mmCIF file with all atom_site columns, C-alpha atoms in Angstrom:
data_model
loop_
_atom_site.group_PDB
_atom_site.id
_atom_site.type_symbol
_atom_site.label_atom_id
_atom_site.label_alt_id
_atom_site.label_comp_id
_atom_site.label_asym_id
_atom_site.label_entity_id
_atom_site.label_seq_id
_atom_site.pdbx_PDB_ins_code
_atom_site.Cartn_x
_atom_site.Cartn_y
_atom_site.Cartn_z
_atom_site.occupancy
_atom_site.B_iso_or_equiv
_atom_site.pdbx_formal_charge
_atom_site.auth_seq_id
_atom_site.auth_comp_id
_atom_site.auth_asym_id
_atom_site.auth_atom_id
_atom_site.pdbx_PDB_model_num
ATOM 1   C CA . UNK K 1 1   ? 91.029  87.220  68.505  1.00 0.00 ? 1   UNK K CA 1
ATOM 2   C CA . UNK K 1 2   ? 92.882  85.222  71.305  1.00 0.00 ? 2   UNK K CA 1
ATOM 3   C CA . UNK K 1 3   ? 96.067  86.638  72.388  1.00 0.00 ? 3   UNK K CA 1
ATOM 4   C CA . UNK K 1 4   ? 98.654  85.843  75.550  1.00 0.00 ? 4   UNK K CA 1
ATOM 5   C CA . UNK K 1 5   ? 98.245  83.391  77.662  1.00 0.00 ? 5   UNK K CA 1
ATOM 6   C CA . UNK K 1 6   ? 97.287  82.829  81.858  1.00 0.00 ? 6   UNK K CA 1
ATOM 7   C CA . UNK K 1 7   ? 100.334 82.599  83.448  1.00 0.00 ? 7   UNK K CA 1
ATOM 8   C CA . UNK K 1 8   ? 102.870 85.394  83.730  1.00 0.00 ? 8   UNK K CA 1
ATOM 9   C CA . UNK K 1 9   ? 105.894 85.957  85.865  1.00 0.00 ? 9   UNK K CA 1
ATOM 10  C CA . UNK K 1 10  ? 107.507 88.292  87.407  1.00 0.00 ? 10  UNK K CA 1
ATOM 11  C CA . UNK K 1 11  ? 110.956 87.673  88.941  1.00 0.00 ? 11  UNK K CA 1
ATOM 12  C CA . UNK K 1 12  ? 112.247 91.556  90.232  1.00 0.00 ? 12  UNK K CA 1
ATOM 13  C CA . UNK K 1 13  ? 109.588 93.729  91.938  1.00 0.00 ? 13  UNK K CA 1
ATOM 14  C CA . UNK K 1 14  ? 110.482 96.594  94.576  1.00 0.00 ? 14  UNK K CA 1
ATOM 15  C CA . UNK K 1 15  ? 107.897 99.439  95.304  1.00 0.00 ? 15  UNK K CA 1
ATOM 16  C CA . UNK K 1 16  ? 110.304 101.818 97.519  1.00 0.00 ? 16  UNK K CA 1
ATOM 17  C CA . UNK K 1 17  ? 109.091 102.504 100.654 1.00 0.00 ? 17  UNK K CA 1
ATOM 18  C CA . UNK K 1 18  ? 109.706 106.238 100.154 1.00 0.00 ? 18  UNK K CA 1
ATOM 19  C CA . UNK K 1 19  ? 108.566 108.978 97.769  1.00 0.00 ? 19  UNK K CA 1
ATOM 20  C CA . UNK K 1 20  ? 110.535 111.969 96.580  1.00 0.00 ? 20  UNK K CA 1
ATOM 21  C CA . UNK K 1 21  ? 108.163 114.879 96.143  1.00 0.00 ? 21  UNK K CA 1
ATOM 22  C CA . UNK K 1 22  ? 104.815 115.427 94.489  1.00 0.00 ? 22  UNK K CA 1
ATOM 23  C CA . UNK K 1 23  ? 106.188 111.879 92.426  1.00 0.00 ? 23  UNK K CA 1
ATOM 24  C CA . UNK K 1 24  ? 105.129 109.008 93.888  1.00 0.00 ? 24  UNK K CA 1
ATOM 25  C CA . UNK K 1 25  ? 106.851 105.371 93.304  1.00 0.00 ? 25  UNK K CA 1
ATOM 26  C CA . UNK K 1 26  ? 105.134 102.275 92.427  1.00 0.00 ? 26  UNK K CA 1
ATOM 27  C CA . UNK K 1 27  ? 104.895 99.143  90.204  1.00 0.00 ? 27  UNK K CA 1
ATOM 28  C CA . UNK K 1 28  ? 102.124 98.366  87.629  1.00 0.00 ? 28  UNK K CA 1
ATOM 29  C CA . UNK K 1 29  ? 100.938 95.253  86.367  1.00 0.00 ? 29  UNK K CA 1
ATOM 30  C CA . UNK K 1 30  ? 98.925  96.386  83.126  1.00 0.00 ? 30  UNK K CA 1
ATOM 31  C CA . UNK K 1 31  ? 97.069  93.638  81.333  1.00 0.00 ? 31  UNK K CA 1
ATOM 32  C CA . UNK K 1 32  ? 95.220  93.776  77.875  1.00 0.00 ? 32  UNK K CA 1
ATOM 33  C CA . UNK K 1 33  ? 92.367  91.509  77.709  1.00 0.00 ? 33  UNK K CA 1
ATOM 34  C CA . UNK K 1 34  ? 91.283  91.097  73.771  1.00 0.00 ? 34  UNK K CA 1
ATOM 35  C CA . UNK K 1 35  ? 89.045  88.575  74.127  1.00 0.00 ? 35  UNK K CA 1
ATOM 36  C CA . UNK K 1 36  ? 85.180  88.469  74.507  1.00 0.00 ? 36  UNK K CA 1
ATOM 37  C CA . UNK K 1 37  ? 85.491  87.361  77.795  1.00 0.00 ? 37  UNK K CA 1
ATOM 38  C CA . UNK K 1 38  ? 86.075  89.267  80.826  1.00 0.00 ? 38  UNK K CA 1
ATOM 39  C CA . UNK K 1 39  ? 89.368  88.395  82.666  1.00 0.00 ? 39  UNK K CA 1
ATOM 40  C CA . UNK K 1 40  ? 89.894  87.369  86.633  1.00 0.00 ? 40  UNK K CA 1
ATOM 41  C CA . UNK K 1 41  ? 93.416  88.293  87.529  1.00 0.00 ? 41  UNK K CA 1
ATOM 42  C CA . UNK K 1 42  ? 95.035  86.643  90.760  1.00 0.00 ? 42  UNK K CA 1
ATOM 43  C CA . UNK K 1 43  ? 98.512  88.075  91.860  1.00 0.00 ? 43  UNK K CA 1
ATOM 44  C CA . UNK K 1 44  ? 100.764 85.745  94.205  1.00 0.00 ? 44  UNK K CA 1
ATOM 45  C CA . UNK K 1 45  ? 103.490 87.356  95.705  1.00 0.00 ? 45  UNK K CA 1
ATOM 46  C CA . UNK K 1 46  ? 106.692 85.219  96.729  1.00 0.00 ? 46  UNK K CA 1
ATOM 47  C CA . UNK K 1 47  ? 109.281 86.826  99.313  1.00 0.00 ? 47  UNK K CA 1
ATOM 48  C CA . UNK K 1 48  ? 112.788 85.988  100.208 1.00 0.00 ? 48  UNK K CA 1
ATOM 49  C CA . UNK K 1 49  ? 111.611 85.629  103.932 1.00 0.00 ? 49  UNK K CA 1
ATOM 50  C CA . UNK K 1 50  ? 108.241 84.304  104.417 1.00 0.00 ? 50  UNK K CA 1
ATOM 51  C CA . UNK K 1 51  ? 105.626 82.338  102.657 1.00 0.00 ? 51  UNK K CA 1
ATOM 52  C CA . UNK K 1 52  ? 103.709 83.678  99.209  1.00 0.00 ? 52  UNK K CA 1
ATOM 53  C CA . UNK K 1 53  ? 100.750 86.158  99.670  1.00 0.00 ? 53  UNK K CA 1
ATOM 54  C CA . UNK K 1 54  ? 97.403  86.023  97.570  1.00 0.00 ? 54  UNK K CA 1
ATOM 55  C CA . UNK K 1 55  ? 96.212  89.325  96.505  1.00 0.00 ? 55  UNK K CA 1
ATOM 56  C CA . UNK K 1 56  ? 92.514  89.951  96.141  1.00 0.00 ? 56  UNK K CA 1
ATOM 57  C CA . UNK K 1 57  ? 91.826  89.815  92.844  1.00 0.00 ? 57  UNK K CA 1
ATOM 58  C CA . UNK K 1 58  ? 91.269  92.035  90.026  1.00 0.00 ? 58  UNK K CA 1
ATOM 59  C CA . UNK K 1 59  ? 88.484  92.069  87.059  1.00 0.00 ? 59  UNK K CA 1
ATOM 60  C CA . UNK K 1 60  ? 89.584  93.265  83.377  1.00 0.00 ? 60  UNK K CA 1
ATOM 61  C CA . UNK K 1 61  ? 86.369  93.735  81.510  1.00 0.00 ? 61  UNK K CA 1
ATOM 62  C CA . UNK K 1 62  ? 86.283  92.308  78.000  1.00 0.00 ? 62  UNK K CA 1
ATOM 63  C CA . UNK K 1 63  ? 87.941  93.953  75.076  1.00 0.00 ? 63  UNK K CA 1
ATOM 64  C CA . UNK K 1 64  ? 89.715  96.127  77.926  1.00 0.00 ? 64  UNK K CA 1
ATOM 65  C CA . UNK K 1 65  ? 92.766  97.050  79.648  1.00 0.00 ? 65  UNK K CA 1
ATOM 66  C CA . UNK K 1 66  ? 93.598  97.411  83.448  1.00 0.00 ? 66  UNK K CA 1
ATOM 67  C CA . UNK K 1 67  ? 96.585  99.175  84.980  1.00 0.00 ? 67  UNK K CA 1
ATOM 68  C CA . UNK K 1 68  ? 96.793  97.635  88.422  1.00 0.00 ? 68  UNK K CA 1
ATOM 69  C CA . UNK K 1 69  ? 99.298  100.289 90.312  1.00 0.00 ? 69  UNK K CA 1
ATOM 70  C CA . UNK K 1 70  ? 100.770 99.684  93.853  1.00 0.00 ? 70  UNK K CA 1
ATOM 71  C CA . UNK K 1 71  ? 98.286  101.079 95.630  1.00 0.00 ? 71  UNK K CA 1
ATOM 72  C CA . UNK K 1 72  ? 95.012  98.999  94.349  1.00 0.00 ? 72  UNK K CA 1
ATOM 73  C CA . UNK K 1 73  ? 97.224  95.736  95.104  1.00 0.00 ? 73  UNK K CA 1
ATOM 74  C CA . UNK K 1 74  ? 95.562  94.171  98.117  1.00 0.00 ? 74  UNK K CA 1
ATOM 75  C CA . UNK K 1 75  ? 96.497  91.302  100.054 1.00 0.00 ? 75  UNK K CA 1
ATOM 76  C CA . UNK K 1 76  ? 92.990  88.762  100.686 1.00 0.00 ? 76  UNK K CA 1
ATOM 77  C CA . UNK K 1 77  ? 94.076  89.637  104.672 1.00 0.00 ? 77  UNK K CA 1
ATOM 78  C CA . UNK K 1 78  ? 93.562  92.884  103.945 1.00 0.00 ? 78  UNK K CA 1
ATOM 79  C CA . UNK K 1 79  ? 97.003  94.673  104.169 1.00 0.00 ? 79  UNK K CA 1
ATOM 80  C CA . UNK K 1 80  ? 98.725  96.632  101.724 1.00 0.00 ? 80  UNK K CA 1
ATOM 81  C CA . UNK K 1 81  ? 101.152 95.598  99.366  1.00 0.00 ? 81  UNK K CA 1
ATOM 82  C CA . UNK K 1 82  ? 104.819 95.149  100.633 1.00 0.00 ? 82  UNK K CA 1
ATOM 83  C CA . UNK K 1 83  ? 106.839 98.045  100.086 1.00 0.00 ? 83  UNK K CA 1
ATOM 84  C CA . UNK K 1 84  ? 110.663 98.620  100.725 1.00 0.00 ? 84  UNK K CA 1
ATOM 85  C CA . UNK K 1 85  ? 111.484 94.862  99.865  1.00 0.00 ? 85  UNK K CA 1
ATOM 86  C CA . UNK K 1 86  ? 112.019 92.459  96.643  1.00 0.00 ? 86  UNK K CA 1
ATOM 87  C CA . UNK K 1 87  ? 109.260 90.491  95.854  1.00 0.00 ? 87  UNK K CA 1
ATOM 88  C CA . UNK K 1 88  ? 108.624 88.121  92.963  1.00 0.00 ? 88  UNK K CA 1
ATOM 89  C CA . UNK K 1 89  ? 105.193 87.720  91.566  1.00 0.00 ? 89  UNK K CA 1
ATOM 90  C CA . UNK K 1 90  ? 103.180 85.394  89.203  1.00 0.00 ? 90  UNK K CA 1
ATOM 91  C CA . UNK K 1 91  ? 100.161 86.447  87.580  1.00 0.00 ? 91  UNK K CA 1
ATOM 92  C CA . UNK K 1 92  ? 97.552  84.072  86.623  1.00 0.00 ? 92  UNK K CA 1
ATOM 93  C CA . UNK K 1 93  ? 94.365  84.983  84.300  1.00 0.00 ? 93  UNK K CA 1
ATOM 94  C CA . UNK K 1 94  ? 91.410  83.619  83.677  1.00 0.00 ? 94  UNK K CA 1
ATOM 95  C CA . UNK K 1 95  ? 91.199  83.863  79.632  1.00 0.00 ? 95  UNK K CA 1
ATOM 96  C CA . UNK K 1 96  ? 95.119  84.386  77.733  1.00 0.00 ? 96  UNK K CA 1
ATOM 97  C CA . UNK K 1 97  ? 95.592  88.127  78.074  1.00 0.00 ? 97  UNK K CA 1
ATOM 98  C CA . UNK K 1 98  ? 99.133  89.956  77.791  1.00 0.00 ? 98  UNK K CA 1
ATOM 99  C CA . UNK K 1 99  ? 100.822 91.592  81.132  1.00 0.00 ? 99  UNK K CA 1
ATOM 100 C CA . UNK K 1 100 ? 103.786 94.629  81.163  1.00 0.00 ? 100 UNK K CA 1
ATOM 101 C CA . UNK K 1 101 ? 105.230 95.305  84.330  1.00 0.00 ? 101 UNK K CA 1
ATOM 102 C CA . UNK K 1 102 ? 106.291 99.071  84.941  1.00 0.00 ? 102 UNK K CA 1
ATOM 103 C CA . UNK K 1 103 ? 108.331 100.219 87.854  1.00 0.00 ? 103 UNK K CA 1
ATOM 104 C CA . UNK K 1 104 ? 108.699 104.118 88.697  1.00 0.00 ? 104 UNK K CA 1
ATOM 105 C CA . UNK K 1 105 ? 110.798 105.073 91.122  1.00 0.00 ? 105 UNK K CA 1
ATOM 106 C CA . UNK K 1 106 ? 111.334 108.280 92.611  1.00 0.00 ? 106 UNK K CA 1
ATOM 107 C CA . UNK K 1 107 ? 113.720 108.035 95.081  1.00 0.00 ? 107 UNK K CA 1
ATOM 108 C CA . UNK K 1 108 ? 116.766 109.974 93.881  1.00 0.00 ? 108 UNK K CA 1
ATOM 109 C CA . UNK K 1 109 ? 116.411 113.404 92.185  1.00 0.00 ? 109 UNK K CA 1
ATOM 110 C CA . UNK K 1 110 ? 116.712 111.823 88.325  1.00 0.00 ? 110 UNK K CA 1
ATOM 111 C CA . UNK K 1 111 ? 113.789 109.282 88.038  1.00 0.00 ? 111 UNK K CA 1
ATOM 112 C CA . UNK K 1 112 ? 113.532 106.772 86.832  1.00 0.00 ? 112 UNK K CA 1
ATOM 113 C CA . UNK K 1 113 ? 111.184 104.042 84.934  1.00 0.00 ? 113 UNK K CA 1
ATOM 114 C CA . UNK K 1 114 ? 111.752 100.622 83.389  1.00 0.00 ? 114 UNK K CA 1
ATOM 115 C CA . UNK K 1 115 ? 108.877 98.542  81.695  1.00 0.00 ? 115 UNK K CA 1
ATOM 116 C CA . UNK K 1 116 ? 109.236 94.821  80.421  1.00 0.00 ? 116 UNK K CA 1
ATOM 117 C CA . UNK K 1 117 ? 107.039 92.137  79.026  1.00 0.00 ? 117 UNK K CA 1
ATOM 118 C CA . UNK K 1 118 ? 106.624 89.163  81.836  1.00 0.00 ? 118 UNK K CA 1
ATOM 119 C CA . UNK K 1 119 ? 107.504 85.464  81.198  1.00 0.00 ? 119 UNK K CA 1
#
């Protein structure tokens, strides 16, 4: 079965800088890989200020699904990913998979989470 396709993006990001509690923020780039194949995943973020960043990329085994959170987003010079400003991001794999982006925030005392399929 082939489903999605290699190119996704992702026009609204923001991983808040701060926490409230025992809850911690953060985005999540979750893809489903159907296929036989195992999937490379490459993450580009694009900033309002500076030039795009290359994160190090991510394997999604075969017939699998990965839920890449916040935290296991690394930039190829190492660093974390940005927190505390909007960022854009595009989302290329290496066989058609389908991507949902999830953001949790827990800044205010009512949290709150959205979710949406990528273009």
């Amino acid at each position: 079965m082939t489903a999605g396709k290699t190119e996704w993006i992702i026009p609204d990001m923001f991983w808040p800088a701060a926490d409230n509690g025992i809850y911690t923020s953060h985005e999540a780039i979750c893809v489903l890989n159907v296929s036989d194949a195992p999937c490379k995943v490459g993450i580009r973020f694009y900033f309002e200020d500076r030039e795009p960043a290359e994160c190090e990329e991510i394997l999604c085994g075969a017939r699998r699904t990965k839920h890449i959170r916040s935290e296991m987003m690394k930039l190829k010079d190492g660093s974390d990913a940005p927190r505390g400003m909007p960022i854009a991001a595009v989302v290329t794999c290496s066989v058609p998979a389908v991507v949902q982006y999830t953001r949790v925030d827990t800044t205010q005392e009512p949290l709150a989470m959205m979710t949406t399929i990528p273009f």
